[in-house]
mmCIF file of C-alpha atoms and ligand atoms in Angstrom:
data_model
loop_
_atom_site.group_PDB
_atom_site.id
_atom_site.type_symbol
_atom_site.label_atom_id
_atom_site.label_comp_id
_atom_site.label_asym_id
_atom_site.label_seq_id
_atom_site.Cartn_x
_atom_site.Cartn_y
_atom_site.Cartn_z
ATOM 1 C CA UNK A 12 -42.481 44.712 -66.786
ATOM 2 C CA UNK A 13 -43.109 41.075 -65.295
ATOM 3 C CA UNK A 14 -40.926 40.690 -62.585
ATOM 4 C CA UNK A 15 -42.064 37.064 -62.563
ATOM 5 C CA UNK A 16 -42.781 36.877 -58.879
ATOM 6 C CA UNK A 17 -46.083 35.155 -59.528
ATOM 7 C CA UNK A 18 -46.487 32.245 -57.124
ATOM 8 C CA UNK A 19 -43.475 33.350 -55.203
ATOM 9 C CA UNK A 20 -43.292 32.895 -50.777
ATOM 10 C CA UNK A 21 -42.367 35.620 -49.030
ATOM 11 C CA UNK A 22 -42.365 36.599 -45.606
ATOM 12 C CA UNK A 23 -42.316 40.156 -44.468
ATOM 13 C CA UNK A 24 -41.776 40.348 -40.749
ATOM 14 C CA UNK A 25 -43.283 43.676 -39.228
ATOM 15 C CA UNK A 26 -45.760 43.139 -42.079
ATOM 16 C CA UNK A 27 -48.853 44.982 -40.477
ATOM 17 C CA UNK A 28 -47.610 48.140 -40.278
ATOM 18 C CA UNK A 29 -45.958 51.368 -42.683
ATOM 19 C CA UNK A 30 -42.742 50.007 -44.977
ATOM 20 C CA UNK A 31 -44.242 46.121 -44.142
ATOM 21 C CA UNK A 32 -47.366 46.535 -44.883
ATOM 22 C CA UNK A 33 -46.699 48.741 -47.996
ATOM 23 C CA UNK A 34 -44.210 45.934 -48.889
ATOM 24 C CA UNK A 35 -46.666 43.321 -48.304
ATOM 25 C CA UNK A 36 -49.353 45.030 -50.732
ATOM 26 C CA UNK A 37 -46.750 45.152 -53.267
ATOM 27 C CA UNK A 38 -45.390 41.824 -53.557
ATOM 28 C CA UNK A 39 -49.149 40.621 -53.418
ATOM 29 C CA UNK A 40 -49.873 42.899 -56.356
ATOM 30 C CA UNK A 41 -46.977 40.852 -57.978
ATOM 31 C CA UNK A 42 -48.822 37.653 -57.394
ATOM 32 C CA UNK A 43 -46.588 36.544 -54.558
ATOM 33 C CA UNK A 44 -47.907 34.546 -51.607
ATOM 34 C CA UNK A 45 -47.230 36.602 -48.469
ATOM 35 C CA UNK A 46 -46.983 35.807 -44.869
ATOM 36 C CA UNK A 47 -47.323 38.899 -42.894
ATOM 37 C CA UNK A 48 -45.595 38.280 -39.670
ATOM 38 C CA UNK A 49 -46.526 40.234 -36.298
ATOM 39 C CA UNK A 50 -46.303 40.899 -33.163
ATOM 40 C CA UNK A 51 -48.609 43.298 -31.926
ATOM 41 C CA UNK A 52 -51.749 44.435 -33.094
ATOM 42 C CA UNK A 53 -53.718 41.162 -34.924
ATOM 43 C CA UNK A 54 -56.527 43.066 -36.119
ATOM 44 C CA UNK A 55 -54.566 44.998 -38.036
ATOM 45 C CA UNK A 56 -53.248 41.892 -39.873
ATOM 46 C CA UNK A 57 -56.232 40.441 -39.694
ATOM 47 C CA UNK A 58 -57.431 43.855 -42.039
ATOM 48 C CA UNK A 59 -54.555 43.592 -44.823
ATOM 49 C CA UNK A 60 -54.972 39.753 -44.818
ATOM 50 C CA UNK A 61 -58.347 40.505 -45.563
ATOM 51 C CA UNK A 62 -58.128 42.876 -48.065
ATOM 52 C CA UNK A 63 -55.505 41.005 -49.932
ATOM 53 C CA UNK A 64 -57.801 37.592 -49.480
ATOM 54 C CA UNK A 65 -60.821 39.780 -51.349
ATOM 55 C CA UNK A 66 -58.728 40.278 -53.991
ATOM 56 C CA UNK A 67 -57.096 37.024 -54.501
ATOM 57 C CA UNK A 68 -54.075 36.712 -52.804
ATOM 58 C CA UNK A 69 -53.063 33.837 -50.672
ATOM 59 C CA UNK A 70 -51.619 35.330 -47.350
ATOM 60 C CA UNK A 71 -50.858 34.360 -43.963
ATOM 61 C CA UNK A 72 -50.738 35.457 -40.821
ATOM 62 C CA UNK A 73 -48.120 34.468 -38.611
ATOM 63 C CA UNK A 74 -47.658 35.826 -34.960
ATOM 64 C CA UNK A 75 -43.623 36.012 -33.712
ATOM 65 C CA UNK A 76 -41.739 37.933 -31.987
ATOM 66 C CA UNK A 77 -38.619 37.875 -33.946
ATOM 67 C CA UNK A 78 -36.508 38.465 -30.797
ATOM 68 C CA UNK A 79 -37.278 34.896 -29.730
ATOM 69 C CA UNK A 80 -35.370 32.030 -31.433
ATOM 70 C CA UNK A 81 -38.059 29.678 -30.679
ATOM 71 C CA UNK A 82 -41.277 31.764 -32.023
ATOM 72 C CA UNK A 83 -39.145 32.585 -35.228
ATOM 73 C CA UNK A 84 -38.793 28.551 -35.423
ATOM 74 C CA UNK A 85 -41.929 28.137 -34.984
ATOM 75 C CA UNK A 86 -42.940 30.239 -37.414
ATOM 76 C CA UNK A 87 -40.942 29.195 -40.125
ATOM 77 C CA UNK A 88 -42.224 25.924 -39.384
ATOM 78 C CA UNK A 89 -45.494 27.084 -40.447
ATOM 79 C CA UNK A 90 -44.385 28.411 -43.738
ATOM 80 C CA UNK A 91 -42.884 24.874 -44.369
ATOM 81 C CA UNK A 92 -46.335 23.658 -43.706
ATOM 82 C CA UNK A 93 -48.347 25.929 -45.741
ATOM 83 C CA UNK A 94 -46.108 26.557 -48.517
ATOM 84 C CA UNK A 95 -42.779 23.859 -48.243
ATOM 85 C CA UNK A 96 -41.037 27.048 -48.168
ATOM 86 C CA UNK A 97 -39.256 30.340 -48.582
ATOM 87 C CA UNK A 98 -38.298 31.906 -51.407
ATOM 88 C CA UNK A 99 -37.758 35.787 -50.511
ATOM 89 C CA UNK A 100 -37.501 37.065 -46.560
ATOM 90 C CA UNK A 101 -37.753 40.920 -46.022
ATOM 91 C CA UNK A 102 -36.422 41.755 -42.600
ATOM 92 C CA UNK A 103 -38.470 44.370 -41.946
ATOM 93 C CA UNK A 104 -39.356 44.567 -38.153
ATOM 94 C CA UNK A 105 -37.377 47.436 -36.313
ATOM 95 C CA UNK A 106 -37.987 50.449 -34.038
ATOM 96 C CA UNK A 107 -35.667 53.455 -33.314
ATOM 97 C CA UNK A 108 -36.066 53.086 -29.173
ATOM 98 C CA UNK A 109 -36.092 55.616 -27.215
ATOM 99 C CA UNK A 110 -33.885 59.084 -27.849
ATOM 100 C CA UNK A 111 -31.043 59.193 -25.186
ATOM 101 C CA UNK A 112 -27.594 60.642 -25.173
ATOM 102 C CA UNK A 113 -25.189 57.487 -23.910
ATOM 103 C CA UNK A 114 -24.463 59.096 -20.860
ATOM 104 C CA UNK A 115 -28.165 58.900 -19.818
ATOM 105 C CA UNK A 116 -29.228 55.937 -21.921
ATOM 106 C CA UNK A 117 -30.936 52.745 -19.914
ATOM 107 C CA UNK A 118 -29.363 49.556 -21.004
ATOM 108 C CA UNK A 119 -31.799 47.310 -21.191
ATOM 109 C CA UNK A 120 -33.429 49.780 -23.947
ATOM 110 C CA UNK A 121 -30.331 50.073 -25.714
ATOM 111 C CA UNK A 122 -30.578 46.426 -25.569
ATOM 112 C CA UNK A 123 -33.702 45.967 -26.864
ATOM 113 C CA UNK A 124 -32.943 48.286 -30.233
ATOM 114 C CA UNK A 125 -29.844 45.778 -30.680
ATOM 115 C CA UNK A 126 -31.899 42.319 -30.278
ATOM 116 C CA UNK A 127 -35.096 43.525 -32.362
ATOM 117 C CA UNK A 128 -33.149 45.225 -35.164
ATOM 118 C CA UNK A 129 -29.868 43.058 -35.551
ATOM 119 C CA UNK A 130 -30.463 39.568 -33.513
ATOM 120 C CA UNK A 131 -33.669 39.562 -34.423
ATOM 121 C CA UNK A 132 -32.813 39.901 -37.980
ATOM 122 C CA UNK A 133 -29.776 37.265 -38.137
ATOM 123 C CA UNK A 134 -32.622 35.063 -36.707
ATOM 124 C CA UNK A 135 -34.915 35.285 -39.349
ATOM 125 C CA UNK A 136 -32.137 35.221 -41.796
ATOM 126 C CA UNK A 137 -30.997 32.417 -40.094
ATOM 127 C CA UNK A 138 -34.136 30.376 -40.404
ATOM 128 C CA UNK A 139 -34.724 31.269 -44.108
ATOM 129 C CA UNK A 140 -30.941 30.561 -45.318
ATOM 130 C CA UNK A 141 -31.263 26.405 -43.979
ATOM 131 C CA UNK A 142 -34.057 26.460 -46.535
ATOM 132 C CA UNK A 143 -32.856 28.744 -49.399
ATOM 133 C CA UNK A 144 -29.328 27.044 -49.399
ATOM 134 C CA UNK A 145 -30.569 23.032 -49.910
ATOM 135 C CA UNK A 146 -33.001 24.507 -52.411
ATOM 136 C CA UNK A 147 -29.823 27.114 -54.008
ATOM 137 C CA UNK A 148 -31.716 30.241 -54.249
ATOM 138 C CA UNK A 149 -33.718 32.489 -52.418
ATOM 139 C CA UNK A 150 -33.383 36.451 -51.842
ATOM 140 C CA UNK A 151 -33.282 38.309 -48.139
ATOM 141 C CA UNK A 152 -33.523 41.862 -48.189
ATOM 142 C CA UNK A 153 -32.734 43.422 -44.689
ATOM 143 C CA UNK A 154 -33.985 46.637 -44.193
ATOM 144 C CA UNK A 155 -31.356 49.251 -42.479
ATOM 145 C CA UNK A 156 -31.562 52.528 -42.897
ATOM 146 C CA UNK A 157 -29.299 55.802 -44.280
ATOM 147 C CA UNK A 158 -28.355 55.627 -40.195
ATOM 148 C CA UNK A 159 -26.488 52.636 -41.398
ATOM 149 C CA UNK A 160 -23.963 55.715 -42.969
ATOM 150 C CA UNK A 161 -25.036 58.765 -40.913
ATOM 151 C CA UNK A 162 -24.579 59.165 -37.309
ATOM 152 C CA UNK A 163 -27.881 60.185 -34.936
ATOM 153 C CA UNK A 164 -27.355 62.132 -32.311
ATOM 154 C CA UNK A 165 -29.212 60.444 -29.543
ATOM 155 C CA UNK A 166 -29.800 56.717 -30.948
ATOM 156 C CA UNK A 167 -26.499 55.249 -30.205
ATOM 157 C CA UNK A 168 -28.073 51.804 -30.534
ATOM 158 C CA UNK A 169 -30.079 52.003 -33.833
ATOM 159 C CA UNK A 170 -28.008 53.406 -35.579
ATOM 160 C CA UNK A 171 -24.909 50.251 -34.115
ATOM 161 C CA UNK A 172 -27.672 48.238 -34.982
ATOM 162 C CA UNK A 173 -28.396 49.483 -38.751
ATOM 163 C CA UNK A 174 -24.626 49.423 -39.660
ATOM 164 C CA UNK A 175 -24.568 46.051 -37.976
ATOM 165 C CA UNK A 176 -27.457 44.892 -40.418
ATOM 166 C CA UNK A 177 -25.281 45.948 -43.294
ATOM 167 C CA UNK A 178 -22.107 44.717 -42.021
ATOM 168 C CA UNK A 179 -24.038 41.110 -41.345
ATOM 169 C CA UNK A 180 -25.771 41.342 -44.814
ATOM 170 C CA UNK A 181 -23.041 41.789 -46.778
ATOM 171 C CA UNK A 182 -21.064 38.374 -44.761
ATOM 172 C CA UNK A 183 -24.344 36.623 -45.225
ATOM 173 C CA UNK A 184 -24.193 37.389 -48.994
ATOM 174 C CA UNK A 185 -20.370 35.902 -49.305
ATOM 175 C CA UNK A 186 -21.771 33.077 -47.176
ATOM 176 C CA UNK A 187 -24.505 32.283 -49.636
ATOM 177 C CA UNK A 188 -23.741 33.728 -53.153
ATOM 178 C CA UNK A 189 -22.118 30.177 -54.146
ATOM 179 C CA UNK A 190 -25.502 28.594 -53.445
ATOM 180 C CA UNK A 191 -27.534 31.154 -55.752
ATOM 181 C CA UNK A 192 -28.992 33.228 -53.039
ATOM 182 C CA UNK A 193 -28.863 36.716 -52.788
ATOM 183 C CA UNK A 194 -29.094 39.033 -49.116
ATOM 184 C CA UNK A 195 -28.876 42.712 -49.266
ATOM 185 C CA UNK A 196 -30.133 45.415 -47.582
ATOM 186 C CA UNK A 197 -32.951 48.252 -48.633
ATOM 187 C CA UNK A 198 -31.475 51.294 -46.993
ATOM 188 C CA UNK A 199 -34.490 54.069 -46.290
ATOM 189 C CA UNK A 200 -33.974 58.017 -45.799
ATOM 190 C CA UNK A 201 -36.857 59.620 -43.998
ATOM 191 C CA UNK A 202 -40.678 57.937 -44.360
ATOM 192 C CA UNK A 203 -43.849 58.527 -43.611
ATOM 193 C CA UNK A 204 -44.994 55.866 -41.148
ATOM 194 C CA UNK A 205 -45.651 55.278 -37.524
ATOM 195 C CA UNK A 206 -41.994 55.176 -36.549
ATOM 196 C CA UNK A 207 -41.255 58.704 -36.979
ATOM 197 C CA UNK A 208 -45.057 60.385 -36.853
ATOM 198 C CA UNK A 209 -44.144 62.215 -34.162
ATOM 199 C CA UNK A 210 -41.650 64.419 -35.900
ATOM 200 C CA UNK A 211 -43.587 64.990 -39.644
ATOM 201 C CA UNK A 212 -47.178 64.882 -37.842
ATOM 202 C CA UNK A 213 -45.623 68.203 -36.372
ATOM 203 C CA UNK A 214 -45.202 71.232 -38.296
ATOM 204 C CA UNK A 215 -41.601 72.413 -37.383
ATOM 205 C CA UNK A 216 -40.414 68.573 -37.410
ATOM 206 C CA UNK A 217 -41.425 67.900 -41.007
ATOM 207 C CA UNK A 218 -39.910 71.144 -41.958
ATOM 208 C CA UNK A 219 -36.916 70.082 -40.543
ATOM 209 C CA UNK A 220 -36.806 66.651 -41.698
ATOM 210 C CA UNK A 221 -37.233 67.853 -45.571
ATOM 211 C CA UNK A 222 -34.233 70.339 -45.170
ATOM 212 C CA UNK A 223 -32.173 67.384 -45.054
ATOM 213 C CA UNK A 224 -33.881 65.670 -47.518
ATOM 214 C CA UNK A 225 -32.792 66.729 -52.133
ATOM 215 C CA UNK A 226 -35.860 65.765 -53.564
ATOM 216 C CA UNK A 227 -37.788 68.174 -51.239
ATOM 217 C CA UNK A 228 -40.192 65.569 -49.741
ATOM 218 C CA UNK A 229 -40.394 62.811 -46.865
ATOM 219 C CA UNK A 230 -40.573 59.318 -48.971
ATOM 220 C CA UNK A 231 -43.921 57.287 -48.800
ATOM 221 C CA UNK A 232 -43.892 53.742 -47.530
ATOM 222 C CA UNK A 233 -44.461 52.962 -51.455
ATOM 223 C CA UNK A 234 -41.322 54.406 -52.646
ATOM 224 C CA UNK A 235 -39.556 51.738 -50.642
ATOM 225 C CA UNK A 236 -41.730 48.921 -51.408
ATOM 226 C CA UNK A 237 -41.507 49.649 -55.494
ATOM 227 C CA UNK A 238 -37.767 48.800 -54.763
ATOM 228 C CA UNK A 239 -38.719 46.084 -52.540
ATOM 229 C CA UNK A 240 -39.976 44.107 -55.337
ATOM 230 C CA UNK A 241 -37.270 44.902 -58.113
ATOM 231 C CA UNK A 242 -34.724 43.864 -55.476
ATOM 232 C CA UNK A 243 -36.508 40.549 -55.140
ATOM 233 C CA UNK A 244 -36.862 39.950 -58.602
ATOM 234 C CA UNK A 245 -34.546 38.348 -61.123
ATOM 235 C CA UNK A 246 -34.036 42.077 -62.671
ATOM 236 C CA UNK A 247 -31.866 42.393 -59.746
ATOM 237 C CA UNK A 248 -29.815 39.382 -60.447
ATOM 238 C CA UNK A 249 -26.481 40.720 -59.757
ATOM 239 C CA UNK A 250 -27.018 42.404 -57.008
ATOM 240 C CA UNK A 251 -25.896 40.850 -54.114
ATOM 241 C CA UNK A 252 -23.813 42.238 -50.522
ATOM 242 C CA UNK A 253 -24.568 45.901 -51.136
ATOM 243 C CA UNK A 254 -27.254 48.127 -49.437
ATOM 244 C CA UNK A 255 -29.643 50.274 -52.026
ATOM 245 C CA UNK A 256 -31.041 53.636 -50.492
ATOM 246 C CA UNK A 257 -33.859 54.560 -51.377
ATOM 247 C CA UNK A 258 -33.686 57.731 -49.632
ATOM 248 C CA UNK A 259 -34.688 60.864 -51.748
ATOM 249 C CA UNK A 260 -30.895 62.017 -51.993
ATOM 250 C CA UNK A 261 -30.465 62.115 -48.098
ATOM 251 C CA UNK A 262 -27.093 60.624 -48.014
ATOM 252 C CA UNK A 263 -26.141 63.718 -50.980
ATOM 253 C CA UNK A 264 -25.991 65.725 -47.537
ATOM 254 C CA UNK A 265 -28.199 68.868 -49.421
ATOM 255 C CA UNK A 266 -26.592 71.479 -46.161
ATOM 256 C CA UNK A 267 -24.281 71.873 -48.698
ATOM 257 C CA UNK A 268 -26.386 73.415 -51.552
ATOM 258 C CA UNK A 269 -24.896 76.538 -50.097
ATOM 259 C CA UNK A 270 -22.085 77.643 -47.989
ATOM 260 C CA UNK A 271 -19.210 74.891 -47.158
HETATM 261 P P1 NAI B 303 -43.435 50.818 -38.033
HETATM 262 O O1 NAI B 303 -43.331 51.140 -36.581
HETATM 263 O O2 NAI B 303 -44.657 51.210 -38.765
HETATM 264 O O3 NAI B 303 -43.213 49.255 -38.256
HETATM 265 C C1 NAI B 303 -42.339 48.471 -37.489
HETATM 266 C C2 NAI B 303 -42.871 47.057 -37.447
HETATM 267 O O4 NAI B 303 -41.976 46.215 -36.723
HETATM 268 C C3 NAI B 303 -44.229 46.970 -36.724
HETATM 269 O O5 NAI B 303 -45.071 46.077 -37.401
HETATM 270 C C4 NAI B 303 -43.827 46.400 -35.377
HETATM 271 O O6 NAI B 303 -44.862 45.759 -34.676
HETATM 272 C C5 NAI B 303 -42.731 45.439 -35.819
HETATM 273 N N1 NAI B 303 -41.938 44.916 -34.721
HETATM 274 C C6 NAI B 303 -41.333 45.608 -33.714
HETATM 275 N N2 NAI B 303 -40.770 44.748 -32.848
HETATM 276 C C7 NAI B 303 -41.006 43.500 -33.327
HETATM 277 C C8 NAI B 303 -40.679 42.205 -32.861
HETATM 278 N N3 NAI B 303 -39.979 42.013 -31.750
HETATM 279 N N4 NAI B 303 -41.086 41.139 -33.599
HETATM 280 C C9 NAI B 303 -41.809 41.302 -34.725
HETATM 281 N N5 NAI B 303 -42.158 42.515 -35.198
HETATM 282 C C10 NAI B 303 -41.758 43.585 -34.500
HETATM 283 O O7 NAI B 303 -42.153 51.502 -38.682
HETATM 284 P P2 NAI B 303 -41.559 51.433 -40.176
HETATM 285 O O8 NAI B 303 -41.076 52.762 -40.509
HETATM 286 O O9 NAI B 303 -42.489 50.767 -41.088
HETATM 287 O O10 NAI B 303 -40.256 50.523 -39.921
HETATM 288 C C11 NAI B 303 -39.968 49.355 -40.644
HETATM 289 C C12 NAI B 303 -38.464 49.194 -40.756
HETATM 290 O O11 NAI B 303 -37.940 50.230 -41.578
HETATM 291 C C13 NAI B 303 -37.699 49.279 -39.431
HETATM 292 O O12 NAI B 303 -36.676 48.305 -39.424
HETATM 293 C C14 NAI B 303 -37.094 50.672 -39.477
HETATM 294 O O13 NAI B 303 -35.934 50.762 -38.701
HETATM 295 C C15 NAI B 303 -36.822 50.820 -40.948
HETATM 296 N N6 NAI B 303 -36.668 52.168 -41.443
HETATM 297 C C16 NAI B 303 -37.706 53.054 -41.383
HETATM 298 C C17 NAI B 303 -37.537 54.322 -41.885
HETATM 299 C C18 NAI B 303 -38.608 55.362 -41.847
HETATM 300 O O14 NAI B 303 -38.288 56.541 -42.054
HETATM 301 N N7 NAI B 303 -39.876 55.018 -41.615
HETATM 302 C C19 NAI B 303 -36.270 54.730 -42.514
HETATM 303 C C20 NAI B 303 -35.248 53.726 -42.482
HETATM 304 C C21 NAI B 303 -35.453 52.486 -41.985
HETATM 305 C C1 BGC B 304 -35.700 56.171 -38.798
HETATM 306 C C2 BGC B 304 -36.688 57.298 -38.921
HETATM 307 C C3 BGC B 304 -35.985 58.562 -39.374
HETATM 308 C C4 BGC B 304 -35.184 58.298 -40.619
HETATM 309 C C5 BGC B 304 -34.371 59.517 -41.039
HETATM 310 C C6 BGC B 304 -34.957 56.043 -40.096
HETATM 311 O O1 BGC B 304 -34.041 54.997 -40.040
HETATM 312 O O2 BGC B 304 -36.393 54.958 -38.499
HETATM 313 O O3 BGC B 304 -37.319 57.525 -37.670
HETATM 314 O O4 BGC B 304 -36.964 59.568 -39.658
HETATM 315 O O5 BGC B 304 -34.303 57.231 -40.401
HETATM 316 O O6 BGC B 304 -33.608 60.031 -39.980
#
């Protein structure tokens, strides 16, 4: 199927790295100009760029730190520049923080989570919707997370900060839906990428993570960024304010394919 993103801008913040980067290579598969944004690690970027570059694509490579109002400006500014435009943002840039039970957790981590995962994102958003609103259409696809639904023991703040994302996508979406543009989120189970290596690079910890996981196996960056694309496409028209899991049947809580 052509899902006619040929030609299309898109920005993918957290580009260089597991669902962004995976998200990036799709979107330039579909032809779509891609800014990978970035805050750490250049050469990294520098390497997909390339790659991409080899094989046609027009990319770029734009440095922010999405917490800062001014560098997410900035950067925007660049895309106006190189392109005169946005046409799809993917929130992507998040961590989990550190694990800590609220009685022991430091605030200025807690913080952090909050102003990389949820300011951070309204920022961005922010940015893209005084472009996508004059021009009356435009898609932003915030990644959250199942967390946005299920509680974790031990990261108060991401998951606040996840069911914040939804909560702010799905105002976002009545703000903008009269203007023809569409924000949403992409809501992940458990996958394979940097974020969480330390639990599936360890034997007991992958184990664990597929018990709570129906289809049996921890999601590849991929399996999001398949959906990525659809969601950005016209074949998702009419979808608009909702989040779309993409989480191998997490959320169908499989503890209780026995007992209960
Ligand atoms: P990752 O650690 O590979 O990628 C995170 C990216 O965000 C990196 O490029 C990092 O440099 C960037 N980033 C962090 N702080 C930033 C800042 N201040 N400004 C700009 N970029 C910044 O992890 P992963 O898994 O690819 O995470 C991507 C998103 O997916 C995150 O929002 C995460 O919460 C979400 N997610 C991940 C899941 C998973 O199982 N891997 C599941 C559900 C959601
Ligand atoms: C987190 C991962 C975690 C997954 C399932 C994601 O939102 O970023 O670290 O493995 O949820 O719990």
């Amino acid at each position: 199927m052509d899902l006619k993103l040929t030609g299309k801008r898109v920005l993918v913040t957290g580009g260089n790295s597991g669902l962004g980067a995976a998200m990036v290579r799709a979107f330039a598969a579909e032809h779509a100009r891609v800014a990978i944004n970035y805050v750490v690690h250049p050469e990294q970027t520098a390497q997909l760029a390339g790659q991409l570059r080899a094989g046609g694509g027009e990319v770029l490579e734009l440095a922010a730190d999405v917490t800062q109002a001014n560098d997410v400006a900035a950067m925007f500014r660049k895309i106006d520049g190189a392109w005169g435009g946005l046409d799809v943002l993917v929130n992507n840039a998040g961590i989990d923080g550190t694990r800590a039970m609220a009685w022991e957790a430091d605030t200025a981590a807690w913080n952090r989570v909050l102003q990389i995962n949820l300011v951070g994102a309204f920022l961005c958003a922010r940015e893209a919707l005084k472009r996508m609103v004059p021009q009356r259409s435009g898609v932003i696809i915030n990644t959250s997370s199942v967390h946005e639904l299920i509680a974790w023991s031990g990261y108060s703040a991401y998951a606040a900060s996840k069911a914040g994302v939804s909560m702010m996508s799905k105002t976002l979406a009545q703000e903008a839906g009269p203007y023809g543009v569409r924000v949403l989120c992409i809501a992940p189970g458990a996958i394979r990428t940097p974020i969480n290596a330390t639990v599936w690079q360890d034997a007991a910890g992958q184990q664990d993570l597929i018990s709570k996981i129906a289809i049996g196996r921890v999601g590849e960056p991929e399996d999001v960024a398949g959906m990525a694309v659809v969601l950005a496409s016209d074949v998702a028209a009419y979808v608009t304010g909702s989040s779309v899991l993409v989480d191998g049947g997490m959320t169908d809580y499989p503890a209780f394919s026995h007992g209960g």
